[in-house]
Amino acid sequence: MRLRHRDGQLIHLGYCTNVHPGEDLPQIMAQLDAYAVPARRLAGTDRLGVGLWLAAPVAAQLAADRQAVARLRRDLDARGLEVVTLNGFPYRSFHAPVVKYAVYQPDWLSRERLDYTVNLARVLAGLLPPDAARGSVSTLPLAWRTGWTPRHWSAARRQLDELATELAALRAQTGRLVRVAFEPEPGCVMESTAQTIAGLAGVDTEYLGVCLDLAHLACGWEEPASALAQLARAGLPVVKVQVSAALGAEHPEEAGTAAALRGYAEPRFLHQTRNARGQATDDLAEALDARLAGPWRVHYHVPLHAAPQPPLHATVDVLLSALAVLIGGETAVCDHLEVETYTWSVLPAAQRPAGDAQLAEGIAAELCFTRDELLALGLSECATAEVRS
């Protein structure tokens, strides 16, 4: 979806395809046909943004074959889909039976992570619509915290400096600007806004910046206006926003609330849990077993448009507060917005989509929810002629 801010900026809104498990091109296109194309029609838009997740092998394949990238772009265009952003956080196997901590490997101490990210940037430069101001690739916040030592900061910085050099070379070769956005996440070496500012101090902000995930921000119990003001003072650009909501519980010690939370404890993804006092566990089951004091916020991306059954709730209030600061002012802070609810397949059974059509409906409903909130902030939808220009 494309919207226009009052400052004239083109705002891109799409959904992240890491909700789908496909890791080769035929699987990716089949899943776009099954979900993205129906979601576009249901949302009533001629052009839908998809934040592609490309696993490392297919990213390498495409980066080495410019003609394959051109074919992919034609295939996307024929379906009314466009790509301005890629999700480069999961390296591969994001829908394995158990992911948990593996999603943070390889980290930014490894050559594999750098090569993967550069490959994604090369692919994205060939997929960008002609009128897109820039492209973005989101990535992990350097590494999981365990085992990280002070000497690792300098090693990671060398990688980031090389990344910026590669992105500058790509721009010189193609004329397209692609920026990489580091995504603060609970449990990582860059979790809080303060840690992110410290970790990215001195990077080349022409090419590197922050991916602000609104569920992660909520889990850190950070106030959006304050967090964004800190980033602005530090000169760190918000390159991409993941429009997401976390799971919340006011009184997890109560039997009914604890039982409801148990329904969300599942084996695939890590669900870091934080309370308002700053106490933390790495997973929801650990928090339940430890009887962590409430209230809680849980790193579990829940559908934006459909609140969890009481007594649980979603942190949509944090999401709306953040959008008001990011988009509701006289100028837009960020122009790449991506709905990232990747947990549809592990929701409690009563809330899980039953088949392809229901998942497509859910994706469309989240996009419409977000679009309506952006329109309420004063944005306008782009006309069909403008979309196709």
Tab-separated table of C-alpha atoms in Angstrom:
chain	number	residue	atom	x	y	z
A	1	MET	CA	0.000	0.000	0.000
A	2	ARG	CA	1.136	3.527	-0.711
A	3	LEU	CA	0.119	6.593	1.235
A	4	ARG	CA	1.143	10.225	1.015
A	5	HIS	CA	2.223	12.253	4.021
A	6	ARG	CA	1.356	15.912	4.226
A	7	ASP	CA	5.065	16.690	3.812
A	8	GLY	CA	4.966	15.026	0.396
A	9	GLN	CA	6.777	11.842	1.359
A	10	LEU	CA	5.598	8.568	-0.114
A	11	ILE	CA	4.909	6.166	2.769
A	12	HIS	CA	5.172	2.466	1.981
A	13	LEU	CA	3.083	-0.019	3.980
A	14	GLY	CA	3.357	-3.771	3.563
A	15	TYR	CA	3.539	-7.021	5.454
A	16	CYS	CA	6.537	-9.213	6.181
A	17	THR	CA	6.626	-12.591	4.472
A	18	ASN	CA	8.592	-14.259	7.272
A	19	VAL	CA	5.139	-15.491	8.308
A	20	HIS	CA	5.507	-17.965	5.420
A	21	PRO	CA	7.997	-20.860	5.563
A	22	GLY	CA	9.125	-21.011	1.909
A	23	GLU	CA	12.884	-20.774	1.339
A	24	ASP	CA	13.281	-21.224	-2.432
A	25	LEU	CA	11.845	-19.154	-5.266
A	26	PRO	CA	9.073	-21.566	-6.324
A	27	GLN	CA	7.872	-21.833	-2.698
A	28	ILE	CA	8.080	-18.068	-2.232
A	29	MET	CA	6.022	-17.336	-5.347
A	30	ALA	CA	3.464	-20.018	-4.451
A	31	GLN	CA	3.006	-18.471	-1.021
A	32	LEU	CA	2.661	-14.974	-2.466
A	33	ASP	CA	-0.066	-16.338	-4.740
A	34	ALA	CA	-1.769	-18.037	-1.797
A	35	TYR	CA	-1.627	-15.121	0.653
A	36	ALA	CA	-0.279	-11.814	-0.661
A	37	VAL	CA	-2.396	-11.587	-3.801
A	38	PRO	CA	-5.659	-12.431	-1.980
A	39	ALA	CA	-4.696	-10.036	0.840
A	40	ARG	CA	-4.155	-7.264	-1.707
A	41	ARG	CA	-7.598	-7.861	-3.181
A	42	LEU	CA	-9.256	-8.042	0.227
A	43	ALA	CA	-7.591	-4.778	1.236
A	44	GLY	CA	-8.884	-3.143	-1.938
A	45	THR	CA	-5.531	-1.858	-3.132
A	46	ASP	CA	-3.913	-2.007	-6.563
A	47	ARG	CA	-0.419	-2.259	-5.137
A	48	LEU	CA	0.589	-4.108	-1.978
A	49	GLY	CA	3.991	-3.941	-0.370
A	50	VAL	CA	5.627	-7.188	0.686
A	51	GLY	CA	8.644	-7.169	2.979
A	52	LEU	CA	10.282	-10.247	1.541
A	53	TRP	CA	12.132	-12.677	3.750
A	54	LEU	CA	14.762	-14.406	1.630
A	55	ALA	CA	16.739	-17.152	3.344
A	56	ALA	CA	20.503	-17.044	2.834
A	57	PRO	CA	20.732	-19.621	0.010
A	58	VAL	CA	18.137	-17.960	-2.216
A	59	ALA	CA	19.574	-14.510	-1.426
A	60	ALA	CA	22.992	-15.695	-2.633
A	61	GLN	CA	21.414	-17.263	-5.714
A	62	LEU	CA	19.603	-14.075	-6.681
A	63	ALA	CA	22.516	-11.761	-5.880
A	64	ALA	CA	24.610	-13.704	-8.408
A	65	ASP	CA	21.968	-13.588	-11.158
A	66	ARG	CA	20.719	-10.157	-12.190
A	67	GLN	CA	18.394	-11.660	-14.786
A	68	ALA	CA	16.719	-13.774	-12.093
A	69	VAL	CA	16.158	-10.614	-10.038
A	70	ALA	CA	14.641	-8.902	-13.077
A	71	ARG	CA	12.299	-11.884	-13.605
A	72	LEU	CA	11.296	-11.807	-9.945
A	73	ARG	CA	10.495	-8.113	-10.198
A	74	ARG	CA	8.329	-8.737	-13.278
A	75	ASP	CA	6.553	-11.586	-11.480
A	76	LEU	CA	5.860	-9.354	-8.489
A	77	ASP	CA	4.643	-6.507	-10.669
A	78	ALA	CA	2.268	-8.813	-12.519
A	79	ARG	CA	0.684	-9.692	-9.177
A	80	GLY	CA	0.315	-6.090	-8.024
A	81	LEU	CA	3.092	-6.523	-5.439
A	82	GLU	CA	6.125	-4.364	-4.779
A	83	VAL	CA	9.204	-4.592	-2.578
A	84	VAL	CA	10.983	-1.709	-0.875
A	85	THR	CA	12.218	-3.613	2.177
A	86	LEU	CA	13.624	-7.024	3.029
A	87	ASN	CA	13.736	-8.795	6.380
A	88	GLY	CA	17.306	-9.989	6.910
A	89	PHE	CA	16.986	-11.026	10.567
A	90	PRO	CA	16.405	-14.813	10.249
A	91	TYR	CA	19.254	-16.367	8.246
A	92	ARG	CA	17.365	-19.542	7.330
A	93	SER	CA	15.072	-22.246	8.795
A	94	PHE	CA	12.816	-19.697	10.487
A	95	HIS	CA	9.955	-22.186	10.550
A	96	ALA	CA	11.901	-25.163	11.875
A	97	PRO	CA	10.103	-27.047	14.669
A	98	VAL	CA	12.372	-25.306	17.202
A	99	VAL	CA	13.988	-21.950	16.407
A	100	LYS	CA	14.432	-20.168	19.770
A	101	TYR	CA	18.035	-18.902	20.146
A	102	ALA	CA	19.101	-20.157	16.707
A	103	VAL	CA	17.498	-17.116	15.074
A	104	TYR	CA	20.420	-15.002	16.336
A	105	GLN	CA	22.988	-17.043	14.394
A	106	PRO	CA	25.087	-16.213	12.526
A	107	ASP	CA	25.542	-12.891	14.298
A	108	TRP	CA	27.402	-9.730	13.332
A	109	LEU	CA	30.739	-11.171	14.436
A	110	SER	CA	30.618	-13.547	11.462
A	111	ARG	CA	31.440	-13.096	7.803
A	112	GLU	CA	28.327	-15.092	6.924
A	113	ARG	CA	26.073	-12.388	8.375
A	114	LEU	CA	27.841	-9.644	6.453
A	115	ASP	CA	27.748	-11.569	3.166
A	116	TYR	CA	24.067	-12.403	3.625
A	117	THR	CA	23.148	-8.785	4.270
A	118	VAL	CA	25.142	-7.493	1.312
A	119	ASN	CA	23.473	-10.107	-0.907
A	120	LEU	CA	20.075	-8.893	0.262
A	121	ALA	CA	20.997	-5.301	-0.514
A	122	ARG	CA	22.096	-6.271	-4.026
A	123	VAL	CA	18.840	-8.110	-4.638
A	124	LEU	CA	16.768	-5.238	-3.273
A	125	ALA	CA	18.506	-2.706	-5.526
A	126	GLY	CA	17.122	-4.677	-8.468
A	127	LEU	CA	13.617	-5.014	-7.025
A	128	LEU	CA	12.963	-1.403	-6.007
A	129	PRO	CA	10.228	0.461	-7.885
A	130	PRO	CA	11.627	3.348	-9.944
A	131	ASP	CA	9.994	5.987	-7.740
A	132	ALA	CA	11.020	4.521	-4.378
A	133	ALA	CA	13.359	6.915	-2.617
A	134	ARG	CA	15.359	4.112	-1.036
A	135	GLY	CA	15.327	0.502	0.064
A	136	SER	CA	15.814	-0.985	3.522
A	137	VAL	CA	17.043	-4.269	4.974
A	138	SER	CA	16.363	-5.037	8.629
A	139	THR	CA	18.788	-7.161	10.612
A	140	LEU	CA	19.452	-8.415	14.123
A	141	PRO	CA	20.868	-6.103	16.842
A	142	LEU	CA	24.387	-7.489	16.445
A	143	ALA	CA	24.025	-10.587	18.629
A	144	TRP	CA	22.367	-12.327	21.538
A	145	ARG	CA	23.837	-11.022	24.785
A	146	THR	CA	25.272	-14.297	26.122
A	147	GLY	CA	29.027	-14.529	25.638
A	148	TRP	CA	29.344	-10.975	24.345
A	149	THR	CA	32.451	-9.238	25.676
A	150	PRO	CA	33.848	-5.695	25.277
A	151	ARG	CA	36.305	-6.869	22.617
A	152	HIS	CA	33.393	-7.963	20.450
A	153	TRP	CA	32.266	-4.364	19.957
A	154	SER	CA	35.350	-3.480	17.923
A	155	ALA	CA	35.029	-6.651	15.839
A	156	ALA	CA	31.395	-5.887	15.106
A	157	ARG	CA	32.238	-2.274	14.256
A	158	ARG	CA	34.697	-3.428	11.605
A	159	GLN	CA	31.908	-5.470	10.058
A	160	LEU	CA	29.540	-2.495	10.087
A	161	ASP	CA	32.147	-0.246	8.518
A	162	GLU	CA	32.634	-2.794	5.732
A	163	LEU	CA	28.865	-3.047	5.330
A	164	ALA	CA	28.580	0.720	4.852
A	165	THR	CA	31.384	0.615	2.291
A	166	GLU	CA	29.591	-2.139	0.370
A	167	LEU	CA	26.323	-0.190	0.418
A	168	ALA	CA	28.078	2.927	-0.870
A	169	ALA	CA	29.612	0.877	-3.693
A	170	LEU	CA	26.205	-0.586	-4.534
A	171	ARG	CA	24.765	2.906	-4.744
A	172	ALA	CA	27.559	3.988	-7.068
A	173	GLN	CA	26.969	0.955	-9.300
A	174	THR	CA	23.176	1.029	-9.418
A	175	GLY	CA	22.117	4.526	-8.433
A	176	ARG	CA	19.885	3.009	-5.712
A	177	LEU	CA	20.240	3.735	-2.011
A	178	VAL	CA	19.768	0.719	0.261
A	179	ARG	CA	20.081	1.198	4.017
A	180	VAL	CA	20.473	-1.476	6.688
A	181	ALA	CA	18.445	-1.131	9.884
A	182	PHE	CA	19.443	-2.805	13.164
A	183	GLU	CA	16.459	-4.030	15.145
A	184	PRO	CA	16.689	-3.748	18.970
A	185	GLU	CA	15.224	-6.857	20.583
A	186	PRO	CA	14.829	-8.140	24.157
A	187	GLY	CA	17.771	-10.241	25.285
A	188	CYS	CA	20.204	-8.961	22.663
A	189	VAL	CA	23.259	-6.762	23.092
A	190	MET	CA	21.140	-3.892	21.773
A	191	GLU	CA	17.825	-4.188	23.593
A	192	SER	CA	17.048	-0.715	24.917
A	193	THR	CA	17.209	2.593	23.100
A	194	ALA	CA	20.230	3.571	25.198
A	195	GLN	CA	22.042	0.348	24.294
A	196	THR	CA	21.224	0.874	20.635
A	197	ILE	CA	22.600	4.406	20.666
A	198	ALA	CA	25.797	3.204	22.340
A	199	GLY	CA	26.154	0.212	20.025
A	200	LEU	CA	25.706	2.223	16.821
A	201	ALA	CA	27.627	5.330	17.900
A	202	GLY	CA	29.819	6.546	15.079
A	203	VAL	CA	28.380	4.383	12.283
A	204	ASP	CA	27.799	5.826	8.831
A	205	THR	CA	24.193	6.980	9.182
A	206	GLU	CA	23.882	7.569	5.455
A	207	TYR	CA	23.639	3.788	5.148
A	208	LEU	CA	23.006	2.388	8.639
A	209	GLY	CA	20.267	3.075	11.155
A	210	VAL	CA	17.540	1.559	13.302
A	211	CYS	CA	14.601	-0.741	12.644
A	212	LEU	CA	12.066	0.091	15.332
A	213	ASP	CA	9.897	-2.911	16.176
A	214	LEU	CA	6.952	-1.595	18.175
A	215	ALA	CA	6.355	-4.876	20.028
A	216	HIS	CA	9.990	-4.908	21.133
A	217	LEU	CA	9.704	-1.291	22.243
A	218	ALA	CA	6.671	-2.201	24.328
A	219	CYS	CA	8.442	-5.185	25.898
A	220	GLY	CA	11.163	-2.812	27.063
A	221	TRP	CA	8.510	-0.671	28.762
A	222	GLU	CA	9.824	2.333	26.847
A	223	GLU	CA	7.674	5.340	26.061
A	224	PRO	CA	7.702	5.894	22.276
A	225	ALA	CA	8.095	9.676	22.258
A	226	SER	CA	11.045	9.475	24.652
A	227	ALA	CA	12.735	6.668	22.708
A	228	LEU	CA	12.353	8.505	19.407
A	229	ALA	CA	13.620	11.748	20.918
A	230	GLN	CA	16.729	9.937	22.166
A	231	LEU	CA	17.390	8.471	18.714
A	232	ALA	CA	16.933	11.879	17.101
A	233	ARG	CA	19.367	13.536	19.520
A	234	ALA	CA	21.900	10.813	18.769
A	235	GLY	CA	21.481	11.366	15.029
A	236	LEU	CA	20.372	7.775	14.414
A	237	PRO	CA	17.767	7.515	11.647
A	238	VAL	CA	14.731	5.265	11.961
A	239	VAL	CA	15.113	3.488	8.642
A	240	LYS	CA	12.235	1.049	9.059
A	241	VAL	CA	9.336	0.450	11.450
A	242	GLN	CA	7.840	-2.947	12.152
A	243	VAL	CA	4.231	-2.341	13.104
A	244	SER	CA	3.649	-5.004	15.735
A	245	ALA	CA	1.975	-5.539	19.090
A	246	ALA	CA	3.195	-7.602	22.032
A	247	LEU	CA	1.161	-9.756	24.406
A	248	GLY	CA	0.346	-8.175	27.782
A	249	ALA	CA	-0.905	-9.413	31.139
A	250	GLU	CA	-1.682	-7.243	34.145
A	251	HIS	CA	-1.965	-9.978	36.791
A	252	PRO	CA	-0.056	-13.081	35.661
A	253	GLU	CA	-0.135	-14.414	39.231
A	254	GLU	CA	-3.880	-14.995	38.977
A	255	ALA	CA	-4.801	-18.549	38.014
A	256	GLY	CA	-6.994	-17.592	35.064
A	257	THR	CA	-4.379	-15.264	33.609
A	258	ALA	CA	-1.607	-17.813	34.064
A	259	ALA	CA	-3.712	-20.445	32.317
A	260	ALA	CA	-4.364	-18.098	29.409
A	261	LEU	CA	-0.652	-17.330	29.130
A	262	ARG	CA	0.182	-21.048	29.091
A	263	GLY	CA	-1.736	-21.231	25.831
A	264	TYR	CA	0.887	-18.988	24.243
A	265	ALA	CA	3.930	-20.913	25.515
A	266	GLU	CA	5.014	-22.869	22.446
A	267	PRO	CA	8.202	-24.594	21.268
A	268	ARG	CA	9.183	-22.752	18.091
A	269	PHE	CA	9.895	-19.121	18.890
A	270	LEU	CA	11.482	-17.359	21.839
A	271	HIS	CA	9.041	-15.208	23.836
A	272	GLN	CA	11.121	-12.975	26.074
A	273	THR	CA	9.112	-11.684	29.028
A	274	ARG	CA	9.649	-8.413	30.887
A	275	ASN	CA	7.811	-6.795	33.795
A	276	ALA	CA	7.461	-3.152	34.695
A	277	ARG	CA	10.219	-3.471	37.330
A	278	GLY	CA	12.825	-4.459	34.753
A	279	GLN	CA	12.840	-8.129	35.727
A	280	ALA	CA	13.197	-10.495	32.792
A	281	THR	CA	13.213	-14.052	31.535
A	282	ASP	CA	14.261	-15.364	28.148
A	283	ASP	CA	11.007	-17.224	27.494
A	284	LEU	CA	7.372	-17.180	28.531
A	285	ALA	CA	7.429	-20.655	30.104
A	286	GLU	CA	10.344	-19.574	32.300
A	287	ALA	CA	8.414	-16.527	33.497
A	288	LEU	CA	5.398	-18.674	34.348
A	289	ASP	CA	7.509	-21.220	36.211
A	290	ALA	CA	9.375	-18.479	38.081
A	291	ARG	CA	6.136	-16.664	38.969
A	292	LEU	CA	7.650	-13.409	37.772
A	293	ALA	CA	5.822	-10.460	39.290
A	294	GLY	CA	3.396	-8.594	37.029
A	295	PRO	CA	2.458	-6.754	34.982
A	296	TRP	CA	4.085	-8.478	31.991
A	297	ARG	CA	4.807	-7.742	28.402
A	298	VAL	CA	5.740	-10.738	26.285
A	299	HIS	CA	7.639	-10.804	23.003
A	300	TYR	CA	4.840	-12.516	21.171
A	301	HIS	CA	3.586	-10.704	18.085
A	302	VAL	CA	-0.205	-10.868	18.243
A	303	PRO	CA	-2.627	-9.826	15.470
A	304	LEU	CA	-3.093	-6.071	15.399
A	305	HIS	CA	-6.798	-6.034	14.651
A	306	ALA	CA	-7.985	-8.804	16.986
A	307	ALA	CA	-7.342	-8.421	20.699
A	308	PRO	CA	-6.403	-11.539	22.689
A	309	GLN	CA	-9.113	-12.988	24.866
A	310	PRO	CA	-9.317	-11.251	28.288
A	311	PRO	CA	-7.672	-11.161	30.730
A	312	LEU	CA	-4.812	-10.803	28.233
A	313	HIS	CA	-4.336	-7.789	26.005
A	314	ALA	CA	-2.142	-6.474	23.185
A	315	THR	CA	0.140	-3.434	23.405
A	316	VAL	CA	-1.748	-1.617	20.656
A	317	ASP	CA	-1.681	1.535	22.787
A	318	VAL	CA	2.116	1.624	22.473
A	319	LEU	CA	1.821	1.019	18.727
A	320	LEU	CA	-0.594	3.914	18.280
A	321	SER	CA	1.509	6.245	20.412
A	322	ALA	CA	4.561	5.412	18.329
A	323	LEU	CA	2.768	5.943	15.016
A	324	ALA	CA	1.545	9.321	16.229
A	325	VAL	CA	5.140	10.442	16.772
A	326	LEU	CA	6.562	8.715	13.703
A	327	ILE	CA	3.899	9.719	11.207
A	328	GLY	CA	1.521	12.173	12.857
A	329	GLY	CA	3.790	15.221	12.846
A	330	GLU	CA	4.500	17.811	10.195
A	331	THR	CA	7.167	15.536	8.757
A	332	ALA	CA	7.331	11.756	8.627
A	333	VAL	CA	10.172	10.247	10.631
A	334	CYS	CA	10.141	7.023	8.597
A	335	ASP	CA	8.691	5.990	5.227
A	336	HIS	CA	8.958	2.171	5.446
A	337	LEU	CA	6.268	0.524	7.580
A	338	GLU	CA	5.960	-3.253	7.756
A	339	VAL	CA	3.366	-5.313	9.603
A	340	GLU	CA	5.311	-8.229	11.103
A	341	THR	CA	3.042	-10.775	12.745
A	342	TYR	CA	5.022	-13.950	12.082
A	343	THR	CA	3.321	-15.995	14.802
A	344	TRP	CA	0.004	-16.857	13.121
A	345	SER	CA	0.913	-20.555	12.921
A	346	VAL	CA	1.696	-20.858	16.660
A	347	LEU	CA	-1.225	-18.895	18.105
A	348	PRO	CA	-3.492	-20.761	20.505
A	349	ALA	CA	-5.646	-23.148	18.476
A	350	ALA	CA	-8.840	-21.101	18.832
A	351	GLN	CA	-7.144	-18.036	17.310
A	352	ARG	CA	-5.074	-19.782	14.649
A	353	PRO	CA	-6.166	-19.454	10.995
A	354	ALA	CA	-7.814	-22.571	9.614
A	355	GLY	CA	-6.358	-22.718	6.117
A	356	ASP	CA	-4.900	-20.370	3.527
A	357	ALA	CA	-7.982	-18.207	3.077
A	358	GLN	CA	-8.229	-17.325	6.757
A	359	LEU	CA	-4.539	-16.416	6.928
A	360	ALA	CA	-4.911	-14.149	3.894
A	361	GLU	CA	-7.931	-12.557	5.572
A	362	GLY	CA	-5.936	-11.989	8.751
A	363	ILE	CA	-3.045	-10.389	6.870
A	364	ALA	CA	-5.461	-8.110	5.017
A	365	ALA	CA	-7.228	-7.159	8.246
A	366	GLU	CA	-3.943	-6.151	9.893
A	367	LEU	CA	-2.978	-4.060	6.880
A	368	CYS	CA	-6.379	-2.359	6.824
A	369	PHE	CA	-6.138	-1.688	10.568
A	370	THR	CA	-2.773	-0.005	10.063
A	371	ARG	CA	-3.900	1.909	6.988
A	372	ASP	CA	-6.938	3.242	8.837
A	373	GLU	CA	-4.761	4.456	11.701
A	374	LEU	CA	-2.422	6.197	9.254
A	375	LEU	CA	-5.350	7.848	7.476
A	376	ALA	CA	-6.595	9.050	10.868
A	377	LEU	CA	-3.182	10.684	11.355
A	378	GLY	CA	-3.711	12.738	8.209
A	379	LEU	CA	-2.136	10.616	5.501
A	380	SER	CA	-3.928	10.129	2.195
A	381	GLU	CA	-4.100	7.093	-0.053
A	382	CYS	CA	-2.292	7.363	-3.354
A	383	ALA	CA	-4.539	7.386	-6.383
A	384	THR	CA	-4.362	4.457	-8.797
A	385	ALA	CA	-2.557	6.537	-11.422
A	386	GLU	CA	0.002	7.645	-8.850
A	387	VAL	CA	0.542	4.044	-7.680
A	388	ARG	CA	1.323	2.943	-11.228
A	389	SER	CA	3.544	5.860	-12.111
